[in-house]
mmCIF file of C-alpha atoms in Angstrom:
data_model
loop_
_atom_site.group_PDB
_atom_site.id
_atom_site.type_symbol
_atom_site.label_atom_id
_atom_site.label_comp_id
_atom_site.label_asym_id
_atom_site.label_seq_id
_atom_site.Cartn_x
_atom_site.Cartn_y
_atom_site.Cartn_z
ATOM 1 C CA UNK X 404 11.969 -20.020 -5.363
ATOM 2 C CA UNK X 405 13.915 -19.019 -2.232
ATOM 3 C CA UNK X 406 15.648 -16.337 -1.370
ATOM 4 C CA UNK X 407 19.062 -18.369 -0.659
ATOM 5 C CA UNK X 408 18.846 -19.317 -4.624
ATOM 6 C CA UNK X 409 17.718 -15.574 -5.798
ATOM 7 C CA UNK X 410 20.320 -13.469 -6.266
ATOM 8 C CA UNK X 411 18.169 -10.738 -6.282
ATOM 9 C CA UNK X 412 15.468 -11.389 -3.107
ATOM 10 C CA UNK X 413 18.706 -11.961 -1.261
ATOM 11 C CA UNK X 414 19.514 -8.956 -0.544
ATOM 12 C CA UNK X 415 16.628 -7.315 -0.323
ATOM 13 C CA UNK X 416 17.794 -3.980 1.813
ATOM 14 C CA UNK X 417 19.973 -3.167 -1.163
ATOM 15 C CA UNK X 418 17.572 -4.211 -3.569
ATOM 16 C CA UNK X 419 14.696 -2.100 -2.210
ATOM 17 C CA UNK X 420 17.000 0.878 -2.476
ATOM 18 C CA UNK X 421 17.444 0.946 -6.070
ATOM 19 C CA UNK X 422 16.516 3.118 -8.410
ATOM 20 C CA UNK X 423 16.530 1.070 -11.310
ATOM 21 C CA UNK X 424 13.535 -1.328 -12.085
ATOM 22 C CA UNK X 425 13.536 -4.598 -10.964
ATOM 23 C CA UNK X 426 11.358 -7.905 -11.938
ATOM 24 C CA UNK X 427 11.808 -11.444 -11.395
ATOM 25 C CA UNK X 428 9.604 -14.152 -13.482
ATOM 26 C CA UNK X 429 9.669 -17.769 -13.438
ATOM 27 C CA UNK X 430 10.103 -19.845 -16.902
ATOM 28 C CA UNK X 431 6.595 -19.488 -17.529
ATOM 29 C CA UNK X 432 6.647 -15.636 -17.359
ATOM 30 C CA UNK X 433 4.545 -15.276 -14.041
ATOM 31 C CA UNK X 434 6.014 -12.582 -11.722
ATOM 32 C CA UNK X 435 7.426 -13.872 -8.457
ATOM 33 C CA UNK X 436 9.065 -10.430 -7.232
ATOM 34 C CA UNK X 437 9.144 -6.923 -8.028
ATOM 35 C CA UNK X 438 11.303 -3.744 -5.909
ATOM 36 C CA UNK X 439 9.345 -0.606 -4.801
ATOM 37 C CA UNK X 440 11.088 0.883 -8.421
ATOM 38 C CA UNK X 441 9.287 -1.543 -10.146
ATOM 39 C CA UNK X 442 6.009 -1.234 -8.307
ATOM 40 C CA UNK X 443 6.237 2.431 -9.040
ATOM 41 C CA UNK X 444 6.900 2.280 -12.843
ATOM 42 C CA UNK X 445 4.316 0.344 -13.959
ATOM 43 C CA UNK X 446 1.771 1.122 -11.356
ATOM 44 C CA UNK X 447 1.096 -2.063 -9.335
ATOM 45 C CA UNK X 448 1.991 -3.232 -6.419
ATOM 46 C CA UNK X 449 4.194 -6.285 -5.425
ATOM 47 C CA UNK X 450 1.157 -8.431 -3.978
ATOM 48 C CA UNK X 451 -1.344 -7.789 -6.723
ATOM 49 C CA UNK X 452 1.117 -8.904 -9.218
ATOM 50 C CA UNK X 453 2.792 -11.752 -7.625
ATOM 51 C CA UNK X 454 1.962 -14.852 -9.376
ATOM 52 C CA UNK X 455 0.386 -12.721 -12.498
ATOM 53 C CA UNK X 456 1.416 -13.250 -16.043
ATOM 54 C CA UNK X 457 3.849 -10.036 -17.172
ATOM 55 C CA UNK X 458 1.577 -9.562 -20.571
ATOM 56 C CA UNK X 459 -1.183 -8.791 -17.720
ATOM 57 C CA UNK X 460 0.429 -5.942 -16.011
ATOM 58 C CA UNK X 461 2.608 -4.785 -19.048
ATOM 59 C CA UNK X 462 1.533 -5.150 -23.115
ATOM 60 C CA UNK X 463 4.214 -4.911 -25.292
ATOM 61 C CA UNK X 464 4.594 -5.264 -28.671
ATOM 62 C CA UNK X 465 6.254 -7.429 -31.495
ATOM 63 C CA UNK X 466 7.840 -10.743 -30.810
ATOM 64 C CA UNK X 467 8.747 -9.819 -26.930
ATOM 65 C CA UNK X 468 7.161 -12.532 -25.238
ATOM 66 C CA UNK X 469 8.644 -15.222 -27.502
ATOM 67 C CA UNK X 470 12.015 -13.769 -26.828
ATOM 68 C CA UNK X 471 11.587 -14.162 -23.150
ATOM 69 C CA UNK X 472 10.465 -17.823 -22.719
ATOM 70 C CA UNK X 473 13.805 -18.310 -25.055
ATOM 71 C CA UNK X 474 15.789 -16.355 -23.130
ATOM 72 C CA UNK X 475 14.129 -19.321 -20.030
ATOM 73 C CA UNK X 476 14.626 -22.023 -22.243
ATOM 74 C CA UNK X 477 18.207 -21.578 -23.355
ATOM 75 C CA UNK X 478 19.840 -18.883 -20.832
ATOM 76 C CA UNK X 479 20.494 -16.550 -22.946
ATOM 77 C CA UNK X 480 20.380 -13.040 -21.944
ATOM 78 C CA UNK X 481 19.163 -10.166 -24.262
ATOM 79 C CA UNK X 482 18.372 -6.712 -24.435
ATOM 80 C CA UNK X 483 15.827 -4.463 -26.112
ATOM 81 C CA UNK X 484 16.242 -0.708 -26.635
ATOM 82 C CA UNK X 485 13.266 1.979 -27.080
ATOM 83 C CA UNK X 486 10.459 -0.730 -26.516
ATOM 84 C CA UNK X 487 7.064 0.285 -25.984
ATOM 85 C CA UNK X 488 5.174 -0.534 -22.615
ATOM 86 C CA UNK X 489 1.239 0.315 -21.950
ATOM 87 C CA UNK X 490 0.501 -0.792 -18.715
ATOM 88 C CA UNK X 491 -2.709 -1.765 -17.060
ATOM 89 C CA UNK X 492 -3.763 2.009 -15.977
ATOM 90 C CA UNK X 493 -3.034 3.133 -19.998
ATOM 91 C CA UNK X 494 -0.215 5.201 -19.550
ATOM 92 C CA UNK X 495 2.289 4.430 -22.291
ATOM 93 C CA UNK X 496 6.054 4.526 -21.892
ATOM 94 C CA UNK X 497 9.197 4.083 -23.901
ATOM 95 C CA UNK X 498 12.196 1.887 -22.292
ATOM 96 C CA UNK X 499 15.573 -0.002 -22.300
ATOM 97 C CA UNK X 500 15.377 -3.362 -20.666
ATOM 98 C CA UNK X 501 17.347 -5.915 -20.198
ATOM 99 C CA UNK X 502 16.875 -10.125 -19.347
ATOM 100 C CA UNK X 503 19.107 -12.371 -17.747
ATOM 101 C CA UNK X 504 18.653 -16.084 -16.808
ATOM 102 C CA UNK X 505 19.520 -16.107 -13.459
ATOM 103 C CA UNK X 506 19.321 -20.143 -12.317
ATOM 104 C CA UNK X 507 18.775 -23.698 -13.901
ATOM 105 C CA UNK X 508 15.216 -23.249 -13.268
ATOM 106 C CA UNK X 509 14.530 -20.930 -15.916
ATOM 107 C CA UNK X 510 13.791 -17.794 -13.669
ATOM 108 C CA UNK X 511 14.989 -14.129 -15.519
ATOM 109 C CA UNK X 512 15.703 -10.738 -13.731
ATOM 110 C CA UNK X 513 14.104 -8.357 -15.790
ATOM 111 C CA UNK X 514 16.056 -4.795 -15.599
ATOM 112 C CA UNK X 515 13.994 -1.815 -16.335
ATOM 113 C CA UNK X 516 14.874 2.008 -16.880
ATOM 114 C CA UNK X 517 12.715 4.555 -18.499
ATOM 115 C CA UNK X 518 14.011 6.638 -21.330
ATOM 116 C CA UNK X 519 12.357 9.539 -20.412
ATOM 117 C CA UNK X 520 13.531 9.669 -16.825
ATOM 118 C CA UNK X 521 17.000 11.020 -17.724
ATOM 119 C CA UNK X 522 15.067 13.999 -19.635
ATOM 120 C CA UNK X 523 12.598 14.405 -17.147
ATOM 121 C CA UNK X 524 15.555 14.807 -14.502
ATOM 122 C CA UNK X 525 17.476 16.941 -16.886
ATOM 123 C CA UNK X 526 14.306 19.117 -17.052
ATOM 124 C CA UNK X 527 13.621 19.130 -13.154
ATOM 125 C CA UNK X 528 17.148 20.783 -12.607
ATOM 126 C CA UNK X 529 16.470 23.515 -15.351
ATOM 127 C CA UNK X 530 13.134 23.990 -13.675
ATOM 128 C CA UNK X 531 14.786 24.558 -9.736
ATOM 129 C CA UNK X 532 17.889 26.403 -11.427
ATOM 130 C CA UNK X 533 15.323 29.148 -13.439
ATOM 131 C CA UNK X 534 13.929 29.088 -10.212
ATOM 132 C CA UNK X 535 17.470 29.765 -7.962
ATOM 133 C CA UNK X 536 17.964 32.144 -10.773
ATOM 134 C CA UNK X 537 14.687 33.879 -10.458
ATOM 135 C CA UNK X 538 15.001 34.125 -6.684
ATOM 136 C CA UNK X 539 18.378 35.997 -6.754
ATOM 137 C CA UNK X 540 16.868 38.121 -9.748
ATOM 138 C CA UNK X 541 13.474 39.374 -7.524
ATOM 139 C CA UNK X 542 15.695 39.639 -4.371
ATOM 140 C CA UNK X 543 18.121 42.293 -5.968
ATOM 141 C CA UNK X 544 15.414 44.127 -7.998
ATOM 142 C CA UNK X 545 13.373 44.081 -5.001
ATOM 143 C CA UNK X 546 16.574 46.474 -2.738
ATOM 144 C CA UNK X 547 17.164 48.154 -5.597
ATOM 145 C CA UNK X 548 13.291 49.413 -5.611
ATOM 146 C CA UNK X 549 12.492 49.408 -2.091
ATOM 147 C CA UNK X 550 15.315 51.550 -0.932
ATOM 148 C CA UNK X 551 14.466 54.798 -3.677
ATOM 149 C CA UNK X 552 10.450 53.981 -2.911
ATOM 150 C CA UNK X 553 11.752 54.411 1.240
ATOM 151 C CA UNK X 554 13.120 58.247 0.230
ATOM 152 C CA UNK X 555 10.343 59.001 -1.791
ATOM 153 C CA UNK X 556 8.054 58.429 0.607
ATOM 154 C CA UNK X 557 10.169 60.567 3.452
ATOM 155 C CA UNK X 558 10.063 62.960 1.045
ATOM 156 C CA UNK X 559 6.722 63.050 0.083
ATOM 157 C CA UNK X 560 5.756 63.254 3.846
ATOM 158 C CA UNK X 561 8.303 66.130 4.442
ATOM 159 C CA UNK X 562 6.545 68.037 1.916
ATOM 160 C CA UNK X 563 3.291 67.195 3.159
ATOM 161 C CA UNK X 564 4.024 68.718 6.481
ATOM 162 C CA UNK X 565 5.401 71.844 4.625
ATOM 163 C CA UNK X 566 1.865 72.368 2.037
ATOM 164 C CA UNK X 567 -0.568 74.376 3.716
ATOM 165 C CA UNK X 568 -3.085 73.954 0.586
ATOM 166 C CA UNK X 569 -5.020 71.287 1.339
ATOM 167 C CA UNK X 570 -5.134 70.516 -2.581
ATOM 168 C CA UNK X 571 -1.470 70.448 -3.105
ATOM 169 C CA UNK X 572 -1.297 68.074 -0.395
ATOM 170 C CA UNK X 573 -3.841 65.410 -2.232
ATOM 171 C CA UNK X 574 -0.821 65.137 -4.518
ATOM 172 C CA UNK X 575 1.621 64.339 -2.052
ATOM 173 C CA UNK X 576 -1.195 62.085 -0.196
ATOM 174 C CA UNK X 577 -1.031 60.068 -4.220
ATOM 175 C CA UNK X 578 2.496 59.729 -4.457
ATOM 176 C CA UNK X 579 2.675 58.658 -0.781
ATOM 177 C CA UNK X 580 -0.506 55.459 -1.199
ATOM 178 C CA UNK X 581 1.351 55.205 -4.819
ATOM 179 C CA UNK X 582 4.569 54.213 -3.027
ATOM 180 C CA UNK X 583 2.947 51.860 -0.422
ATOM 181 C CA UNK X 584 1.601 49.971 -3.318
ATOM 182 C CA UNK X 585 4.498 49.714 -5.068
ATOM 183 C CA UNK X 586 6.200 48.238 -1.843
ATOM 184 C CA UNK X 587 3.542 45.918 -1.093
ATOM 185 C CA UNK X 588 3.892 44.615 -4.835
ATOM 186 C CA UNK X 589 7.328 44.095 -4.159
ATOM 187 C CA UNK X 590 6.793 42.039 -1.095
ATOM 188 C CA UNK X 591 4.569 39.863 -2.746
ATOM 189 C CA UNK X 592 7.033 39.067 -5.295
ATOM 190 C CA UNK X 593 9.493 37.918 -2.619
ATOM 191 C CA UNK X 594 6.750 35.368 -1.417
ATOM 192 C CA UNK X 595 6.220 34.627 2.039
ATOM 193 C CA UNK X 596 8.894 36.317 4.238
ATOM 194 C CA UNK X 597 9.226 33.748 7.126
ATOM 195 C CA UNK X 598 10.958 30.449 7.084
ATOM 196 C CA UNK X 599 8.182 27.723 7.342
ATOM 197 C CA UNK X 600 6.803 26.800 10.462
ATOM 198 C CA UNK X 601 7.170 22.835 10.604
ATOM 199 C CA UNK X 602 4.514 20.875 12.202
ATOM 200 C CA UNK X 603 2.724 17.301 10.902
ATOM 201 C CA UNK X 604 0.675 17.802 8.401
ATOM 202 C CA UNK X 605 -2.077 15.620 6.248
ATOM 203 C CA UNK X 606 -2.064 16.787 2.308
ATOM 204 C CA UNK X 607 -5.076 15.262 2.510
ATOM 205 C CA UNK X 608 -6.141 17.793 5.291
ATOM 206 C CA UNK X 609 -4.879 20.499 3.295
ATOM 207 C CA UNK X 610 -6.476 19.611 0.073
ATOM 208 C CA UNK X 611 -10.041 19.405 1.890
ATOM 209 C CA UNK X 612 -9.418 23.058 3.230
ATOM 210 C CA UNK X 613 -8.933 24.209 -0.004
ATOM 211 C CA UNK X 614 -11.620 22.517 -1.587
ATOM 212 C CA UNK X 615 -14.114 24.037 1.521
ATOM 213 C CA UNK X 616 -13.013 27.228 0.620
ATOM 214 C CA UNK X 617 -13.416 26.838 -3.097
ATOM 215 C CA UNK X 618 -16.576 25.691 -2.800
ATOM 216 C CA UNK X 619 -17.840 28.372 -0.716
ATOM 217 C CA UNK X 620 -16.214 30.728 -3.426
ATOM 218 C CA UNK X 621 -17.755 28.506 -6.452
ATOM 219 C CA UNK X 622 -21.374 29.243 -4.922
ATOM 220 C CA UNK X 623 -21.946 24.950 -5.968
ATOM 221 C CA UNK X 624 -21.159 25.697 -9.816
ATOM 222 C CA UNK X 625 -17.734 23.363 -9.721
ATOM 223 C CA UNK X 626 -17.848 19.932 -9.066
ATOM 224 C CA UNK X 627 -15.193 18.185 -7.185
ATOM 225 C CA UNK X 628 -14.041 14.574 -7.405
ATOM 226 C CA UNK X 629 -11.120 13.097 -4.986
ATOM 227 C CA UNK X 630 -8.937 10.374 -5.612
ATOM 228 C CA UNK X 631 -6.519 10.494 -2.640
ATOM 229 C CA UNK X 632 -4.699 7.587 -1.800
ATOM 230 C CA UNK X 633 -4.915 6.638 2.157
ATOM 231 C CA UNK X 634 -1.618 4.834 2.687
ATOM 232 C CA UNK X 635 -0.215 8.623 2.340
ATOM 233 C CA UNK X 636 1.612 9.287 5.654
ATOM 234 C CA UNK X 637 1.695 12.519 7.579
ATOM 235 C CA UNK X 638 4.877 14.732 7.163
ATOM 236 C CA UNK X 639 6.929 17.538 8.228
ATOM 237 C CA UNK X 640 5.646 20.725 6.860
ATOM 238 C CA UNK X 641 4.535 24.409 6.781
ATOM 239 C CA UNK X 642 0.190 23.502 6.383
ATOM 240 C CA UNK X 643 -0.929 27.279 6.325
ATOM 241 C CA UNK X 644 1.507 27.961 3.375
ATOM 242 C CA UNK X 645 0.466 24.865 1.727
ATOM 243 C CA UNK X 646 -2.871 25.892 1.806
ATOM 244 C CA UNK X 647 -2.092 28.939 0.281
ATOM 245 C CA UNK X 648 0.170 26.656 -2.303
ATOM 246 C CA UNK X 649 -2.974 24.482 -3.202
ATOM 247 C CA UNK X 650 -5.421 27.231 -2.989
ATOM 248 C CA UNK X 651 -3.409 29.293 -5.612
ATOM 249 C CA UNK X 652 -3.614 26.745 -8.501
ATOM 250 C CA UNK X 653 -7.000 25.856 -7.304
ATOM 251 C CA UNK X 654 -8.302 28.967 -7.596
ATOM 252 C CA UNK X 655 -6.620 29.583 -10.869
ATOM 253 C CA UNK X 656 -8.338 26.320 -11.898
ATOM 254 C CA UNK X 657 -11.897 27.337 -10.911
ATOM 255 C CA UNK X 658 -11.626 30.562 -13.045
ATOM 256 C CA UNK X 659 -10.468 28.854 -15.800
ATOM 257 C CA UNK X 660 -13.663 26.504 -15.431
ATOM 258 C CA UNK X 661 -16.699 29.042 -14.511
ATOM 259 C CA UNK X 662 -15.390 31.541 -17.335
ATOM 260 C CA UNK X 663 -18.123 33.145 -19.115
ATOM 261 C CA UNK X 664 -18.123 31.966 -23.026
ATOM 262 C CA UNK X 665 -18.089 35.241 -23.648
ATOM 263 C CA UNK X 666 -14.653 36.023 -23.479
ATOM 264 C CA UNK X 667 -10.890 35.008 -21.591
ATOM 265 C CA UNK X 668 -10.791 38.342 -20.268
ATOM 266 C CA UNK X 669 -13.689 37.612 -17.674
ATOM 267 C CA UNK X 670 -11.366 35.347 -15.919
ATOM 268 C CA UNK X 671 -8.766 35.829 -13.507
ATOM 269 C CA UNK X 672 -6.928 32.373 -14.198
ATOM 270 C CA UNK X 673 -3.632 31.981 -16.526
ATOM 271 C CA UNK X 674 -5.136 29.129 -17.709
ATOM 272 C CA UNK X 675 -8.344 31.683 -19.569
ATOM 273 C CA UNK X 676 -6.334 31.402 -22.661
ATOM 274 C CA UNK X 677 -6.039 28.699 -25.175
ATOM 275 C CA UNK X 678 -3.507 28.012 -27.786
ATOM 276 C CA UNK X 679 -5.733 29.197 -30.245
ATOM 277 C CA UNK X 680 -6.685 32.633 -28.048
ATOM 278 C CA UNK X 681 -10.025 31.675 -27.017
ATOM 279 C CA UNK X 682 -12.257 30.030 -24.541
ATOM 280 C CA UNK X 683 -12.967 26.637 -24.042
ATOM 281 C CA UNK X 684 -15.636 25.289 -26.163
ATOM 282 C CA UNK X 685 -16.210 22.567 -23.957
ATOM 283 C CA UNK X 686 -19.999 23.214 -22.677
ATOM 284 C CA UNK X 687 -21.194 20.163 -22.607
ATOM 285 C CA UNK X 688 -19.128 18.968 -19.363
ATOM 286 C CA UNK X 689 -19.775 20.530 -15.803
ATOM 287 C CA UNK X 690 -16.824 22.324 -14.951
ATOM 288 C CA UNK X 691 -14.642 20.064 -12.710
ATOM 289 C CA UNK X 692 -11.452 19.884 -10.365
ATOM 290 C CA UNK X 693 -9.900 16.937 -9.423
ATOM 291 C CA UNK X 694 -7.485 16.070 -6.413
ATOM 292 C CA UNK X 695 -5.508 13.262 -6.604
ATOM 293 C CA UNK X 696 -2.893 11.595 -4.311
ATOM 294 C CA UNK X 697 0.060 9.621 -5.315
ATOM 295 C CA UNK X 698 2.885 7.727 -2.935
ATOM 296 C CA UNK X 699 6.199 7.292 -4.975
ATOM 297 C CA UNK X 700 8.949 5.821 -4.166
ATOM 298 C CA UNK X 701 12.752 5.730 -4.611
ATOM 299 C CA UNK X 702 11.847 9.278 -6.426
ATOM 300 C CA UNK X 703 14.002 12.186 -7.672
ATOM 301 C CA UNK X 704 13.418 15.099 -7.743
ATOM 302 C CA UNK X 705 15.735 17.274 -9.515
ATOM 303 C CA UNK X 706 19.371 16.103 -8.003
ATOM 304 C CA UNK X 707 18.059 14.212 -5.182
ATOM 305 C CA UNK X 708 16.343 11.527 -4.337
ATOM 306 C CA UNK X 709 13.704 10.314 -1.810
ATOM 307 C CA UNK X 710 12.789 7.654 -0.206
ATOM 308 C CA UNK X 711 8.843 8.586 -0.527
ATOM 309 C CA UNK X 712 7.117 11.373 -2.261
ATOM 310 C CA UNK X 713 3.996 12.721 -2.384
ATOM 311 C CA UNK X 714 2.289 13.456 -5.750
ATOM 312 C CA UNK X 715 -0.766 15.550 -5.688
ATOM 313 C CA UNK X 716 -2.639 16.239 -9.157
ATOM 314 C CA UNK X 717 -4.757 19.110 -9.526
ATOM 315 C CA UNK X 718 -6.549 18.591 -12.483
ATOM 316 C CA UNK X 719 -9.203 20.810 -14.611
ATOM 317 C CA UNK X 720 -11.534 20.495 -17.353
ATOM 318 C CA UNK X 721 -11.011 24.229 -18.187
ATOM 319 C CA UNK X 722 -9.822 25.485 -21.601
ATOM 320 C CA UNK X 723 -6.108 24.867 -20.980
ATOM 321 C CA UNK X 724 -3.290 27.257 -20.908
ATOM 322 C CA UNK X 725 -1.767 28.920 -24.264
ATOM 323 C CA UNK X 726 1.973 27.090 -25.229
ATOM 324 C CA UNK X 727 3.520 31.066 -24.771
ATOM 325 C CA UNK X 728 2.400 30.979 -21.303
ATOM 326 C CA UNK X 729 3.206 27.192 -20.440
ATOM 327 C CA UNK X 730 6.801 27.534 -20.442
ATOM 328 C CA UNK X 731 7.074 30.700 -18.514
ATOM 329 C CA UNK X 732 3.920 30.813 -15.811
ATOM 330 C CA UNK X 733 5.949 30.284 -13.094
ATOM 331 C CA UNK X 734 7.647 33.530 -13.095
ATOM 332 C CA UNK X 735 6.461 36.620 -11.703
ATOM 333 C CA UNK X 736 4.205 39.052 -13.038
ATOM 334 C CA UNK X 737 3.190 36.650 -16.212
ATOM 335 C CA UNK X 738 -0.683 36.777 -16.389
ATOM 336 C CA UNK X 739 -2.942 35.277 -18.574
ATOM 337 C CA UNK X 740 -5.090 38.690 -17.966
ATOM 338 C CA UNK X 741 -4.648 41.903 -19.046
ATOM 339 C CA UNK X 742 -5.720 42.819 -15.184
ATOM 340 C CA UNK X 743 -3.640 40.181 -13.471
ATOM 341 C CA UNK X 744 -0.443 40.383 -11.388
ATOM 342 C CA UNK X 745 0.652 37.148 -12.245
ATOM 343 C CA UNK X 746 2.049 35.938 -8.431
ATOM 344 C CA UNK X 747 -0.288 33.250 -7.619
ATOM 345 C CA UNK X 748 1.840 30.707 -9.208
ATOM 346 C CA UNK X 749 5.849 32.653 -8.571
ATOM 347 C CA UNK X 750 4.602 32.434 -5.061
ATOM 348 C CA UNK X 751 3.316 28.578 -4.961
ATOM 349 C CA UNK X 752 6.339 27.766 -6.811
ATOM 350 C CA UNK X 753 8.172 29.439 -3.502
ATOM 351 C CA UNK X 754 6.603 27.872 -1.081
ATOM 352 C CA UNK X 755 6.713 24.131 -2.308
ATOM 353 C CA UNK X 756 10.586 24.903 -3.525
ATOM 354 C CA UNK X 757 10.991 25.838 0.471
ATOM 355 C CA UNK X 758 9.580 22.115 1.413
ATOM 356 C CA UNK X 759 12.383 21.109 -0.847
ATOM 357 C CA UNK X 760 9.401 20.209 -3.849
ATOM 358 C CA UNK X 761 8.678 21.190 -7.530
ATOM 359 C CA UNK X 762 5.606 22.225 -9.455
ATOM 360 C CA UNK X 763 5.242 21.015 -13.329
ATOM 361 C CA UNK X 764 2.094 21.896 -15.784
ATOM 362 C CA UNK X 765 0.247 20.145 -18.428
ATOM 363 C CA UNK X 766 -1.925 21.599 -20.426
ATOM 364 C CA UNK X 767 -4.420 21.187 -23.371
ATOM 365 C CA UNK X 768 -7.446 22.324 -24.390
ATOM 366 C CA UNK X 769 -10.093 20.199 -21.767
ATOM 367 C CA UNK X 770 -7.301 19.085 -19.586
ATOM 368 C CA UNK X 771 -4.644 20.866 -17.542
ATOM 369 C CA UNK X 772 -2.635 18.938 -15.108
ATOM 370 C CA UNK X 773 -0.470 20.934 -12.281
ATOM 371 C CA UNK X 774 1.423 18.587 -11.020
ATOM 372 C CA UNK X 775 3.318 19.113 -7.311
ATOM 373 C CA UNK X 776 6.186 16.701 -5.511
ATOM 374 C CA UNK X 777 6.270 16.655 -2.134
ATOM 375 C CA UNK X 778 9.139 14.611 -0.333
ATOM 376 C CA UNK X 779 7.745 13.264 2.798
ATOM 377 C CA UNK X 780 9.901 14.237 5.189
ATOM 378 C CA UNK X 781 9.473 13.043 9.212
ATOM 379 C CA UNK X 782 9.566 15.868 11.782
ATOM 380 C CA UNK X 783 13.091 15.508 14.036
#
């Protein structure tokens, strides 16, 4: 099948570019092309799956092969609405598709799109407009407590020069450390105050750094297990404040894992509670962390979309995070811990918004997923 007869391979600059899902199958159902959309969907690549049989890479059911060697036979196109895919890695998926004959030799274009995507766009621009929201929010509460905390202070050194009673002055010495707390607290919620300093950077670099220091930290009770993928290129970005990005979720995830069974409140992570209040009764597993690196392309993220994307998975075996604190652990001071600040996450949610990323969570009892885009983006 050449490209002069394909309408599709024709063009394959344009065709490359798209977002929606694109296979092409001879009469016999055997894949002869696929885009980079495509590849990405169902989680193969063009080479491995050129010349396969589509029920390899993609089971459906009901009466869907049938359908498609008529559609061959007879040119006659056809569409389905809310099928089921599973593909080869397990994952499951609900889509539209659509088949059209495209030649006298039987071949069919295959058209793709996900249901979900539309909702899981919908729900990336929610998540970066709570988070617009919540910037604008900290930023005015922040001047409207820092500039009374600046007179208090003055004032609290004025009288301290005035006291000559070295006891009275332990009180002014309190309100004086109370109001440098109460500042620092402040700046912490604001997240780092510099813009990012922009040199290449390897996630993969960054993920071992945090995984060296979490180890150290862990004292060899966690067990790690990488699956990075090594076609991941280097990009433009701020690696210290990544680090700090990583090593916040990380972190969380390692508390949540080496918790004692005696109680949430021993652990420092948001994940230390359940959705039925308690800790993880899963003993019988070594607590674990898992990295894993994903390229994706022709990817959106929120409004916009990339041309490549890196997904990294942090992944833990730990007792999950409650549904109450799922939907709002991104925003400051929300803690898991009656002793926690609840800024790890605010702040890593900063810091990969400022490389122009998001952060998502899954969670369930024995599994929580966070889950963090990074557009790769090549330093000018």
């Amino acid at each position: 099948m050449s490209n002069a007869s394909n309408p599709v391979t024709g063009y394959p600059h344009i065709v490359d570019s798209l977002s929606t899902a694109l296979l092409v199958m001879d009469r016999n159902l055997l894949i002869r092309y696929m885009n980079p959309a495509a590849e990405n969907l169902l989680a193969v690549s063009a080479t491995r799956s050129h010349g396969m049989a589509f029920s390899a890479i993609v089971l459906v059911a009901g009466d869907t092969e049938r359908r498609l060697k008529a559609a061959a036979d007879h040119g006659r196109s056809f569409s389905q609405h809310e099928a089921e895919y599973m593909l080869m890695n397990g994952a499951r998926m609900i889509v539209d598709y659509t088949v059209t004959p495209i030649n006298s030799e039987g071949d069919l274009l295959l058209e793709i799109w996900r249901r979900d995507q539309l909702l899981r766009i919908n729900r990336e621009e929610d998540i970066l407009s709570q988070q617009e929201t919540n910037r604008v929010l900290v930023r005015g509460m922040a001047h409207e407590i820092k500039n009374p905390l600046g007179g208090i202070r003055g004032a609290a050194q004025l009288l301290d020069r005035e006291l000559k009673s070295a006891e009275l002055r332990e009180y002014t010495q309190v309100i004086i450390d109370e109001a440098d707390r109460l500042r620092s607290l402040v700046d912490r919620m604001l997240g780092p105050n510099k813009a990012p300093r922009l040199i290449r950077t390897n996630v993969h670099e960054v993920l071992e750094r945090v995984r060296a220091l979490l180890e150290a930290e862990s004292h060899g009770k966690l067990t790690f297990k990488r699956d990075y993928d090594p076609s991941l290129p280097e990009f433009c970005a701020d690696r210290e404040q990544l680090i700090q990005a990583f090593l916040n979720i990380a972190r969380n995830a390692m508390e949540a894992c080496l918790e004692s069974p005696d109680g949430p409140g021993n652990s420092d992570s948001l994940n230390s509670l359940q959705s039925n209040g308690n800790p993880s009764s899963n003993t019988s597993e070594p607590a674990t962390i898992t990295f894993r690196t994903r390229a994706l392309r022709q990817f959106t993220i929120g409004p916009v979309r990339h041309r490549l994307v890196c997904r990294v998975d942090v992944i833990d075996n730990g007792p999950g995070i409650s549904p109450q604190l799922q939907q709002n652990i991104f925003y400051p001071m929300i803690s898991g811990r009656a002793s926690g600040n609840g800024l790890g996450l605010a702040i890593t949610q900063s810091i990969i918004g400022r490389h122009h990323g998001l952060v998502e969570c899954n969670s369930e009892p024995g599994h929580t997923n966070f889950v963090i885009y990074l557009p790769l983006e090549e330093c000018t």
